[in-house]
């Protein structure tokens, strides 16, 4: 299957370029009868759109979603749900100089190698603008998850070497949106913003880490062997532009623990009806054991490299092998993290929704 | 699609349990005309098999591969290649006590939740014995890659807090197999072995990190948007038992760099025929840009948690919610890392082979 | 995978309803570098559109295609090609009465049963208007096939009991478009038109058979076992609205032959370069043996039932089980065959294109 | 996806050749908790095996199934169910002469063209022996369907020009197995057998038609647009060796009806609980409308060409283009129909099972 679809039963296909007609997505497999809050889809897009704050790209796209199909009297019909946003604030002239040399850290060189040529306007299909399609689809997935009382909350847990110190369980995640850097630890957020502004003024960029938590997922999601829940999450996250790493639960740090420390001990309580209810006393596993959710919070982290587009002159080469100097132009983000928060949430929502549907067939 | 298949064009389906008839794999999509070195497949299995050294599980499985189909006069015919290894050293009695309580860190609880019951003998399908199927398939994939001069080498780069210090470019990876811990830095290997033996004697276990490098991959592998090469690698790696994290190139550490440091500058040389040849002066990207290989070494790291099976008594609960004490019994590895090296290589080989075939359709 | 995608490597996803915003398709997997003749896409749509002649539905849709993505300077880029046509001549009022009873022969009842409710405007997703999306995608596929000198020609070979008598090899298929019924045997065409007009005036409808021939397909297309070329063609054809049967080569009549008559004997010629060139002396196989094309013409026939929408009053029931009388209203075709010709060709083109790409991986 | 898998959620992958180690199948996606009657699987194999009667191939294969995985204490566990039968009565010597010339009507030529060479022993992968794998998988599917009160019955409705005259509704399908030709109309069966014996004695072969009925399927199975139930059935049937045609309901004959005759009128009854219950007064649709089952019997017919292997000398050519005479040798069926009955049922069972699982996600 070609690369522009994601998911098995709740399956999305995205299309569009940063400087073409627009960006769209088709969801195939949304169960019928879901009341779709189209305004909520728009709000998720607003969280991702450029120009939303002083620390994001000044490109000014309204990103207004149009529903092209699949809705009837406000409900999903079982038919494909197509959504589209027309591009508006295009300035292809900004990119004319990019015909020449390959921008370091970008997909210019590899697209040329793979396809023989490329749409050089703003990166074409490799532009992060493509992620708007994911956010639209993810917004629908979130509504389906909400009916099962599953909620997803991501936040920026580090920018460069400024890290949130508290575990997520000590944070008030409802405050994430209150800072423009989407970090729920107020003083850390302030330092992050300060750093991003400094870096922006230097024409440089900076990376960081997003932590994502899914609350309320029932035990049983995930398909052995190759579609373990963490495998699908990892694939989803590493498909996001600029993502360089993924870890679930204890992650890389867990490699330094002993098994006797790392194992999450099971405990049982009795619910009001007299039935046993199970949980683990710790959550090093990140809510997934043997590839299947265990009912605990699903917790993972995603690393993002610093944005490749600089407002500095960079040396590169062109197709003929000649050295060229690329001027830093265009409108870009000094730090992708704040706008990546809704993208991480969207991809998480898509994975969980897909597994919710897959899991309906676990038993006879 | 259910969870026991992997890959799109070079597609494997695995089956079998640790304590059933055996473990098998079907490869569908192996191009015709590949001379298959069946002995090389066996050798890869030998690298994974238990009982191979003093620091691995004493379970003694010969793991002899039988080719069930797809070969004619030593060559692949285009038909499915099925391989099977019969289980031999089974002692289901060892696991009878596991009917009762859920082992911490294992899939016992989640399988019960998902399926309503489980094959409790040695973990059934969730056993790491399933990875033998991947190693067989990966061994065939490696032979296909070798024809394109692509070679994969993984090694243990950390055990607990003992880390290889040198970058892979300073190591002699041909020495990896010479130590039983599969670490090519001799003195570090010795310390790792010492630690594993100590931990084993305490009935405890320990985790670590595997670094994997693919040499010789051409530019162009990887499919935007959702099947970026790093996305498929991440999904592949996180599908391995006990894997908790993945990072490509600069990974998590790269989040602390500035864009101006992180960007890999392009350079051009002239080849003997007078054509320009391109490379990057650094490789923070890990050989992949925009989801597509750029011709540089593909470098990634995989985190493995400490093995969950301890030779210590652990407290747990049973289905009725009663507290049970699980005795540490059975034959298990104090550290999974040495045996995971061929598994990581196999999954990497499967991903690259799949993308080699996908890439044949990149252009008209 | 949900039901709105078709193909594996040249993969289309369609969306849209007859009375929503419009009808669209995304092609994922079109190789890069194909010069796309957008005008030719429009012409194929014109062959399918209603209102094109006196024997088709008077619904007047211009069906103007807009390319939303995937093109750069006239060429495919390797990114998804999205095409969209906005609906214009909608009269949902025409369908208000359909809220009540289930139209016989339509999908009203089954959609209600499956989804719990339905978009009753003009059949919603079950409308044959959906096939416009297939025609757009098929038009692109045809261009890719043309580069390999593969051409597809379908024609109406029967309407009710009026059958073309000559085999396709005795017909001039270039004349198919010259009659409004798309039958290349002039006198038969005249009788077909006469019948359709008579039936239309009675408020009734009529079915028929389309014969389709693919010229120039090389030997080797088709994937054993489940994706035999005829299997994929059969699945493609039976996915078209109103299709009730498929036969390849000798088809149902061949069941009455002896093996000694039916077997196509091989013969060899010597080409100008002195190499042997093979063909079969007869073509009962329809160009496919063992599921794989043999280089001969690929010939198949598709049966279409009479259109279900009548301009007569029909008795039915509603959800409560009450008898209702459905008046014959709306704008429909007395015979779907002429407009189905480009649809059959499109689906054939999609199957062949997919298999062309799949076949690139047949050998090492 | 390569061609040896079938189904989306109840997904089978088959492997093996007629003259290799054996024939196998892996079912991935069988829900957990299904009690598997392994003896019933064997009985289905017995219905397909050669040597079962005087009018089938004298090749004597016991075809004993071994379950390799996926069962625990008699129940499916959710893990892949692998089944295997070892080949026993192989006489590869019988086929040595086939190295030379291409057998007419067989896959010899096309496999050579596609793959560059072929396993010439008994057709290798193109042998109808492959269908044993489908029968094993179908036997499991039938058990899953039986739990939903869905039953499938196929029978031979014609051999050459000898046709069953009565509609299936007038036949006692429980008598199908009582004649060795699997035709439930006793006198017609006798004439069929007589013809087959005559043709066999002439060294010739004969084709025919199988009618298949699925009883008890609920309304709602089938996925618009490309996975309409009849589309998946058509693809399934045309993937069977020697199948040349498929028709659902009124099929090709229905093309000669008027819409006013063809439309199946809806009627309502009141069930004991006072709820309306719906049915159609006729069943020209074959139980499927708009691609979705309507609760009526699902009825279709499959055309099979006469077997290509004759016990007569046939002229052909070899790779060099030289004329060769192929002697009629080996052990083959004069008529494939009786043994194809369980294969048609198996493929029907696989399609329905897959759609049962898919349909679980039709609604929120």
Coordinates of N, CA, C and O in Angstrom, one line a residue, chain D residues 133-260:
Chain D
X133 N -5.6 -26.0 1.0 CA -5.4 -25.0 2.1 C -6.7 -24.2 2.3 O -7.0 -23.9 3.4
X134 N -7.3 -23.9 1.2 CA -8.5 -23.1 1.3 C -9.6 -23.9 2.0 O -10.4 -23.3 2.8
X135 N -9.7 -25.2 1.7 CA -10.7 -26.0 2.3 C -10.5 -26.1 3.8 O -11.5 -26.0 4.6
X136 N -9.3 -26.2 4.3 CA -9.0 -26.3 5.7 C -9.5 -25.0 6.4 O -10.2 -25.0 7.4
X137 N -9.1 -23.9 5.8 CA -9.5 -22.6 6.4 C -11.0 -22.4 6.3 O -11.6 -21.9 7.3
X138 N -11.5 -22.8 5.2 CA -13.0 -22.6 5.1 C -13.7 -23.5 6.1 O -14.8 -23.1 6.6
X139 N -13.2 -24.6 6.4 CA -13.8 -25.5 7.4 C -13.9 -24.8 8.8 O -14.9 -25.0 9.5
X140 N -12.9 -24.0 9.1 CA -12.9 -23.3 10.4 C -13.9 -22.2 10.2 O -14.7 -21.9 11.2
X141 N -13.9 -21.5 9.1 CA -14.9 -20.4 8.9 C -16.3 -20.9 9.0 O -17.1 -20.2 9.6
X142 N -16.6 -22.1 8.5 CA -17.9 -22.6 8.5 C -18.3 -22.8 10.0 O -19.5 -22.6 10.3
X143 N -17.4 -23.2 10.9 CA -17.8 -23.4 12.3 C -18.1 -22.0 12.9 O -19.0 -22.0 13.8
X144 N -17.4 -21.0 12.5 CA -17.7 -19.7 13.0 C -19.1 -19.2 12.5 O -19.9 -18.6 13.3
X145 N -19.3 -19.5 11.3 CA -20.6 -19.1 10.7 C -21.8 -19.9 11.4 O -22.9 -19.3 11.6
X146 N -21.5 -21.1 11.6 CA -22.6 -22.0 12.2 C -23.1 -21.4 13.5 O -24.2 -21.5 13.9
X147 N -22.2 -20.8 14.3 CA -22.6 -20.2 15.5 C -23.5 -19.0 15.3 O -24.3 -18.7 16.2
X148 N -23.5 -18.5 14.1 CA -24.5 -17.4 13.7 C -25.6 -18.0 12.9 O -26.3 -17.2 12.3
X149 N -25.7 -19.3 12.8 CA -26.8 -20.0 12.1 C -26.7 -19.7 10.6 O -27.8 -19.6 10.0
X150 N -25.5 -19.6 10.1 CA -25.3 -19.4 8.7 C -24.8 -20.7 8.1 O -23.8 -21.3 8.7
X151 N -25.4 -21.2 7.1 CA -25.0 -22.5 6.5 C -24.8 -22.4 5.0 O -25.6 -21.6 4.4
X152 N -23.9 -23.0 4.5 CA -23.5 -22.9 3.0 C -23.7 -24.3 2.4 O -23.2 -25.3 2.9
X153 N -24.4 -24.3 1.2 CA -24.5 -25.6 0.5 C -24.3 -25.3 -1.0 O -25.1 -24.5 -1.6
X154 N -23.3 -26.0 -1.5 CA -23.1 -25.9 -3.0 C -23.4 -27.2 -3.6 O -23.4 -28.3 -2.9
X155 N -23.6 -27.2 -4.9 CA -23.9 -28.5 -5.6 C -23.6 -28.3 -7.1 O -23.5 -27.2 -7.6
X156 N -23.4 -29.4 -7.8 CA -23.1 -29.4 -9.2 C -24.4 -29.2 -9.9 O -25.3 -30.1 -9.8
X157 N -24.6 -28.1 -10.6 CA -25.8 -27.8 -11.3 C -25.8 -28.1 -12.8 O -26.8 -28.1 -13.5
X158 N -24.6 -28.2 -13.3 CA -24.4 -28.7 -14.7 C -23.1 -29.4 -14.9 O -22.1 -29.0 -14.2
X159 N -23.1 -30.4 -15.8 CA -21.8 -30.9 -16.3 C -22.0 -30.9 -17.8 O -23.0 -31.4 -18.3
X160 N -21.1 -30.2 -18.5 CA -21.3 -30.0 -19.9 C -22.7 -29.5 -20.2 O -23.1 -28.5 -19.6
X161 N -23.5 -30.1 -21.0 CA -24.8 -29.6 -21.3 C -25.9 -30.3 -20.5 O -27.1 -30.2 -20.8
X162 N -25.5 -31.0 -19.5 CA -26.5 -31.7 -18.7 C -26.8 -30.7 -17.5 O -25.9 -30.6 -16.6
X163 N -27.9 -30.2 -17.4 CA -28.3 -29.2 -16.4 C -29.3 -29.7 -15.4 O -30.3 -30.3 -15.9
X164 N -29.2 -29.3 -14.2 CA -30.3 -29.5 -13.2 C -31.4 -28.5 -13.7 O -31.1 -27.4 -13.9
X165 N -32.6 -29.0 -13.7 CA -33.7 -28.2 -14.2 C -34.4 -27.4 -13.1 O -34.8 -26.3 -13.2
X166 N -34.5 -28.1 -11.9 CA -35.3 -27.5 -10.8 C -34.5 -26.3 -10.2 O -33.3 -26.4 -10.1
X167 N -35.2 -25.3 -9.7 CA -34.5 -24.3 -8.9 C -34.0 -24.9 -7.5 O -34.6 -25.9 -7.1
X168 N -33.0 -24.3 -6.9 CA -32.5 -24.9 -5.7 C -33.6 -25.0 -4.6 O -33.5 -25.9 -3.7
X169 N -34.6 -24.1 -4.7 CA -35.6 -24.2 -3.7 C -36.5 -25.4 -3.8 O -37.2 -25.8 -2.8
X170 N -36.4 -26.1 -4.9 CA -37.2 -27.4 -5.1 C -36.3 -28.6 -4.8 O -36.8 -29.7 -5.0
X171 N -35.1 -28.4 -4.5 CA -34.2 -29.5 -4.3 C -33.9 -29.9 -2.9 O -34.1 -29.0 -2.0
X172 N -33.6 -31.1 -2.6 CA -33.2 -31.5 -1.2 C -31.7 -31.5 -1.1 O -31.1 -32.5 -1.5
X173 N -31.2 -30.4 -0.7 CA -29.7 -30.2 -0.7 C -29.0 -31.1 0.2 O -27.8 -31.3 0.2
X174 N -29.7 -31.7 1.1 CA -29.1 -32.7 2.0 C -28.7 -34.0 1.3 O -28.0 -34.8 1.9
X175 N -29.1 -34.1 0.1 CA -28.8 -35.3 -0.7 C -27.6 -35.1 -1.6 O -27.1 -36.1 -2.2
X176 N -27.0 -33.9 -1.6 CA -25.9 -33.6 -2.5 C -24.8 -34.6 -2.3 O -24.2 -35.1 -3.3
X177 N -24.4 -35.0 -1.1 CA -23.3 -35.9 -0.9 C -23.6 -37.3 -1.2 O -22.7 -38.1 -1.2
X178 N -24.8 -37.6 -1.5 CA -25.2 -39.1 -1.7 C -24.8 -39.5 -3.1 O -24.7 -40.7 -3.3
X179 N -24.5 -38.6 -4.0 CA -24.0 -39.1 -5.3 C -22.6 -38.6 -5.4 O -22.2 -37.6 -4.9
X180 N -21.8 -39.4 -6.2 CA -20.4 -39.1 -6.2 C -20.1 -37.8 -7.1 O -19.0 -37.3 -7.0
X181 N -21.1 -37.4 -7.8 CA -20.9 -36.2 -8.6 C -21.4 -34.9 -7.9 O -21.3 -33.8 -8.3
X182 N -22.0 -35.1 -6.7 CA -22.5 -34.0 -5.9 C -23.6 -33.2 -6.6 O -23.5 -31.9 -6.6
X183 N -24.5 -33.9 -7.1 CA -25.7 -33.2 -7.7 C -26.9 -33.8 -7.0 O -27.1 -35.0 -6.9
X184 N -27.8 -32.9 -6.4 CA -28.9 -33.4 -5.6 C -30.1 -33.8 -6.4 O -31.2 -34.2 -5.8
X185 N -30.0 -33.8 -7.7 CA -31.2 -34.3 -8.5 C -30.7 -35.6 -9.1 O -29.9 -35.7 -10.0
X186 N -31.3 -36.7 -8.6 CA -30.8 -38.0 -8.7 C -30.6 -38.5 -10.2 O -29.5 -38.9 -10.6
X187 N -31.6 -38.3 -11.0 CA -31.5 -38.8 -12.3 C -30.5 -37.9 -13.1 O -29.8 -38.5 -14.0
X188 N -30.5 -36.6 -12.9 CA -29.5 -35.8 -13.6 C -28.1 -36.2 -13.1 O -27.2 -36.3 -14.0
X189 N -28.0 -36.5 -11.9 CA -26.7 -37.0 -11.3 C -26.2 -38.2 -12.1 O -25.0 -38.4 -12.5
X190 N -27.1 -39.1 -12.3 CA -26.8 -40.4 -13.0 C -26.3 -40.1 -14.4 O -25.3 -40.7 -14.9
X191 N -27.0 -39.2 -15.1 CA -26.5 -38.8 -16.4 C -25.2 -38.1 -16.4 O -24.4 -38.3 -17.3
X192 N -25.0 -37.3 -15.5 CA -23.7 -36.6 -15.3 C -22.6 -37.6 -15.2 O -21.5 -37.5 -15.8
X193 N -22.8 -38.6 -14.3 CA -21.7 -39.6 -14.0 C -21.4 -40.4 -15.3 O -20.3 -40.6 -15.6
X194 N -22.5 -40.7 -16.0 CA -22.4 -41.5 -17.2 C -21.5 -40.7 -18.2 O -20.6 -41.3 -18.8
X195 N -21.8 -39.4 -18.3 CA -21.0 -38.6 -19.3 C -19.6 -38.5 -18.8 O -18.6 -38.6 -19.6
X196 N -19.4 -38.3 -17.6 CA -18.0 -38.1 -17.1 C -17.2 -39.4 -17.3 O -16.0 -39.4 -17.7
X197 N -17.8 -40.6 -17.1 CA -17.1 -41.8 -17.3 C -16.8 -42.0 -18.8 O -15.7 -42.5 -19.2
X198 N -17.7 -41.6 -19.7 CA -17.5 -41.7 -21.1 C -16.3 -40.8 -21.5 O -15.4 -41.2 -22.2
X199 N -16.4 -39.6 -21.1 CA -15.3 -38.6 -21.4 C -14.0 -39.1 -20.9 O -12.9 -39.0 -21.5
X200 N -14.0 -39.6 -19.6 CA -12.7 -40.1 -19.1 C -12.1 -41.2 -19.9 O -10.9 -41.2 -20.2
X201 N -13.0 -42.1 -20.4 CA -12.5 -43.2 -21.2 C -12.0 -42.8 -22.5 O -11.1 -43.4 -23.1
X202 N -12.4 -41.6 -23.0 CA -11.9 -41.0 -24.2 C -10.6 -40.2 -23.9 O -10.1 -39.6 -24.9
X203 N -10.2 -40.2 -22.7 CA -9.0 -39.4 -22.4 C -9.3 -37.9 -22.4 O -8.4 -37.0 -22.5
X204 N -10.6 -37.5 -22.4 CA -10.9 -36.1 -22.5 C -11.5 -35.6 -21.2 O -11.5 -36.4 -20.2
X205 N -11.9 -34.4 -21.1 CA -12.4 -33.8 -19.9 C -13.6 -32.9 -20.2 O -13.9 -32.6 -21.3
X206 N -14.3 -32.5 -19.1 CA -15.5 -31.8 -19.3 C -15.7 -30.8 -18.1 O -15.2 -31.0 -17.0
X207 N -16.4 -29.7 -18.4 CA -16.6 -28.6 -17.4 C -18.0 -28.6 -16.8 O -18.8 -29.6 -17.0
X208 N -18.4 -27.5 -16.2 CA -19.8 -27.4 -15.7 C -19.9 -26.2 -14.8 O -19.1 -25.3 -14.7
X209 N -21.0 -26.2 -14.1 CA -21.4 -25.1 -13.2 C -21.7 -25.6 -11.8 O -22.3 -26.6 -11.6
X210 N -21.3 -24.8 -10.8 CA -21.7 -25.1 -9.4 C -22.6 -24.0 -9.0 O -22.3 -22.8 -9.2
X211 N -23.7 -24.3 -8.3 CA -24.5 -23.4 -7.7 C -24.3 -23.4 -6.2 O -24.1 -24.5 -5.6
X212 N -24.2 -22.2 -5.6 CA -23.9 -22.2 -4.1 C -25.0 -21.3 -3.5 O -25.3 -20.2 -4.0
X213 N -25.4 -21.7 -2.3 CA -26.4 -21.0 -1.6 C -26.0 -20.8 -0.1 O -25.5 -21.8 0.5
X214 N -26.0 -19.6 0.4 CA -25.8 -19.4 1.8 C -27.1 -19.0 2.5 O -27.8 -18.1 2.1
X215 N -27.4 -19.9 3.4 CA -28.7 -19.7 4.2 C -28.4 -19.0 5.5 O -27.4 -19.4 6.2
X216 N -29.3 -18.1 5.9 CA -29.2 -17.6 7.2 C -28.3 -16.3 7.4 O -28.2 -15.9 8.5
X217 N -27.7 -15.8 6.3 CA -26.9 -14.6 6.5 C -27.8 -13.5 6.9 O -28.9 -13.2 6.2
X218 N -27.4 -12.7 7.9 CA -28.3 -11.6 8.3 C -28.2 -10.4 7.3 O -27.2 -10.4 6.5
X219 N -29.1 -9.5 7.3 CA -29.0 -8.3 6.5 C -27.8 -7.5 7.1 O -27.5 -7.5 8.3
X220 N -27.1 -6.8 6.2 CA -26.0 -5.9 6.6 C -24.6 -6.3 6.2 O -23.7 -5.5 6.4
X221 N -24.4 -7.5 5.6 CA -23.0 -7.9 5.3 C -22.6 -7.3 3.9 O -23.4 -7.4 2.9
X222 N -21.4 -6.8 3.8 CA -21.0 -6.2 2.6 C -20.5 -4.7 2.9 O -21.2 -4.0 3.7
X223 N -19.5 -4.3 2.2 CA -18.9 -3.0 2.5 C -18.9 -2.2 1.2 O -18.2 -2.5 0.2
X224 N -19.8 -1.1 1.1 CA -19.7 -0.2 -0.1 C -18.3 0.4 -0.1 O -17.8 0.7 1.0
X225 N -17.8 0.7 -1.2 CA -18.1 0.6 -2.6 C -17.4 -0.5 -3.3 O -18.0 -1.2 -4.1
X226 N -16.1 -0.8 -2.9 CA -15.3 -1.7 -3.6 C -15.4 -3.1 -3.0 O -15.0 -4.1 -3.6
X227 N -15.9 -3.2 -1.8 CA -16.0 -4.5 -1.2 C -17.5 -4.9 -1.0 O -17.9 -5.4 0.1
X228 N -18.2 -4.6 -2.0 CA -19.6 -5.1 -2.0 C -19.5 -6.6 -1.9 O -18.6 -7.2 -2.3
X229 N -20.5 -7.2 -1.2 CA -20.5 -8.6 -1.0 C -20.3 -9.4 -2.3 O -19.5 -10.3 -2.3
X230 N -21.0 -9.0 -3.3 CA -20.9 -9.8 -4.5 C -19.5 -9.6 -5.2 O -19.1 -10.5 -5.9
X231 N -18.9 -8.4 -5.0 CA -17.6 -8.2 -5.5 C -16.6 -9.1 -4.9 O -15.7 -9.8 -5.5
X232 N -16.7 -9.3 -3.6 CA -15.7 -10.1 -2.9 C -16.0 -11.6 -3.2 O -15.1 -12.4 -3.3
X233 N -17.3 -11.9 -3.3 CA -17.6 -13.3 -3.8 C -17.1 -13.6 -5.2 O -16.5 -14.7 -5.4
X234 N -17.2 -12.7 -6.1 CA -16.8 -12.9 -7.4 C -15.3 -13.0 -7.5 O -14.7 -13.9 -8.1
X235 N -14.6 -12.2 -6.8 CA -13.1 -12.3 -6.7 C -12.7 -13.6 -6.1 O -11.7 -14.2 -6.6
X236 N -13.4 -14.0 -5.1 CA -13.0 -15.3 -4.4 C -13.2 -16.5 -5.4 O -12.4 -17.4 -5.5
X237 N -14.3 -16.4 -6.1 CA -14.7 -17.6 -7.0 C -13.7 -17.6 -8.2 O -13.2 -18.7 -8.5
X238 N -13.4 -16.5 -8.7 CA -12.5 -16.5 -9.9 C -11.1 -16.7 -9.5 O -10.2 -16.9 -10.4
X239 N -10.8 -16.8 -8.2 CA -9.5 -17.2 -7.8 C -9.3 -18.7 -7.8 O -8.2 -19.2 -7.6
X240 N -10.4 -19.4 -7.9 CA -10.3 -20.9 -7.9 C -9.8 -21.4 -9.3 O -10.3 -20.9 -10.3
X241 N -8.9 -22.3 -9.3 CA -8.4 -22.8 -10.5 C -9.6 -23.3 -11.4 O -10.5 -23.9 -11.0
X242 N -9.5 -22.9 -12.7 CA -10.4 -23.4 -13.8 C -11.7 -22.6 -13.7 O -12.6 -22.8 -14.6
X243 N -11.9 -21.7 -12.8 CA -13.2 -20.9 -12.8 C -13.1 -19.9 -13.9 O -12.1 -19.2 -14.1
X244 N -14.2 -19.8 -14.7 CA -14.3 -18.8 -15.8 C -15.4 -17.8 -15.7 O -15.5 -16.9 -16.6
X245 N -16.3 -18.0 -14.8 CA -17.4 -17.1 -14.7 C -18.1 -17.1 -13.4 O -18.0 -18.1 -12.6
X246 N -18.8 -16.0 -13.1 CA -19.5 -15.9 -11.8 C -20.8 -15.1 -12.1 O -20.8 -14.1 -12.8
X247 N -21.9 -15.5 -11.5 CA -23.1 -14.6 -11.6 C -23.9 -14.8 -10.3 O -23.9 -15.8 -9.6
X248 N -24.5 -13.6 -9.9 CA -25.2 -13.6 -8.6 C -26.7 -13.4 -9.0 O -27.0 -12.6 -9.9
X249 N -27.6 -14.1 -8.3 CA -29.0 -13.9 -8.5 C -29.4 -14.2 -10.0 O -29.0 -15.2 -10.5
X250 N -30.0 -13.2 -10.6 CA -30.5 -13.4 -11.9 C -29.4 -13.5 -13.0 O -29.6 -14.0 -14.1
X251 N -28.2 -12.9 -12.6 CA -27.0 -13.1 -13.4 C -27.2 -12.7 -14.9 O -27.8 -11.7 -15.2
X252 N -26.6 -13.5 -15.8 CA -26.6 -13.1 -17.2 C -28.0 -13.2 -17.8 O -28.4 -12.4 -18.6
X253 N -28.8 -14.1 -17.3 CA -30.2 -14.2 -17.8 C -31.0 -13.0 -17.4 O -31.9 -12.6 -18.2
X254 N -30.7 -12.4 -16.3 CA -31.4 -11.2 -15.8 C -31.3 -10.0 -16.7 O -32.1 -9.1 -16.7
X255 N -30.2 -10.1 -17.6 CA -30.0 -8.9 -18.5 C -31.1 -8.9 -19.5 O -31.2 -7.9 -20.2
X256 N -31.9 -9.9 -19.7 CA -33.0 -9.9 -20.7 C -34.3 -9.6 -20.1 O -35.4 -9.6 -20.7
X257 N -34.3 -9.3 -18.8 CA -35.6 -8.9 -18.1 C -35.8 -7.4 -18.2 O -34.9 -6.6 -18.4
X258 N -37.1 -7.0 -17.9 CA -37.4 -5.6 -17.7 C -37.2 -5.2 -16.3 O -37.4 -6.1 -15.4
X259 N -36.9 -4.0 -16.0 CA -36.8 -3.6 -14.6 C -38.1 -3.9 -13.8 O -38.0 -4.3 -12.6
X260 N -39.2 -3.7 -14.4 CA -40.5 -4.0 -13.7 C -40.7 -5.4 -13.3 O -41.4 -5.8 -12.4

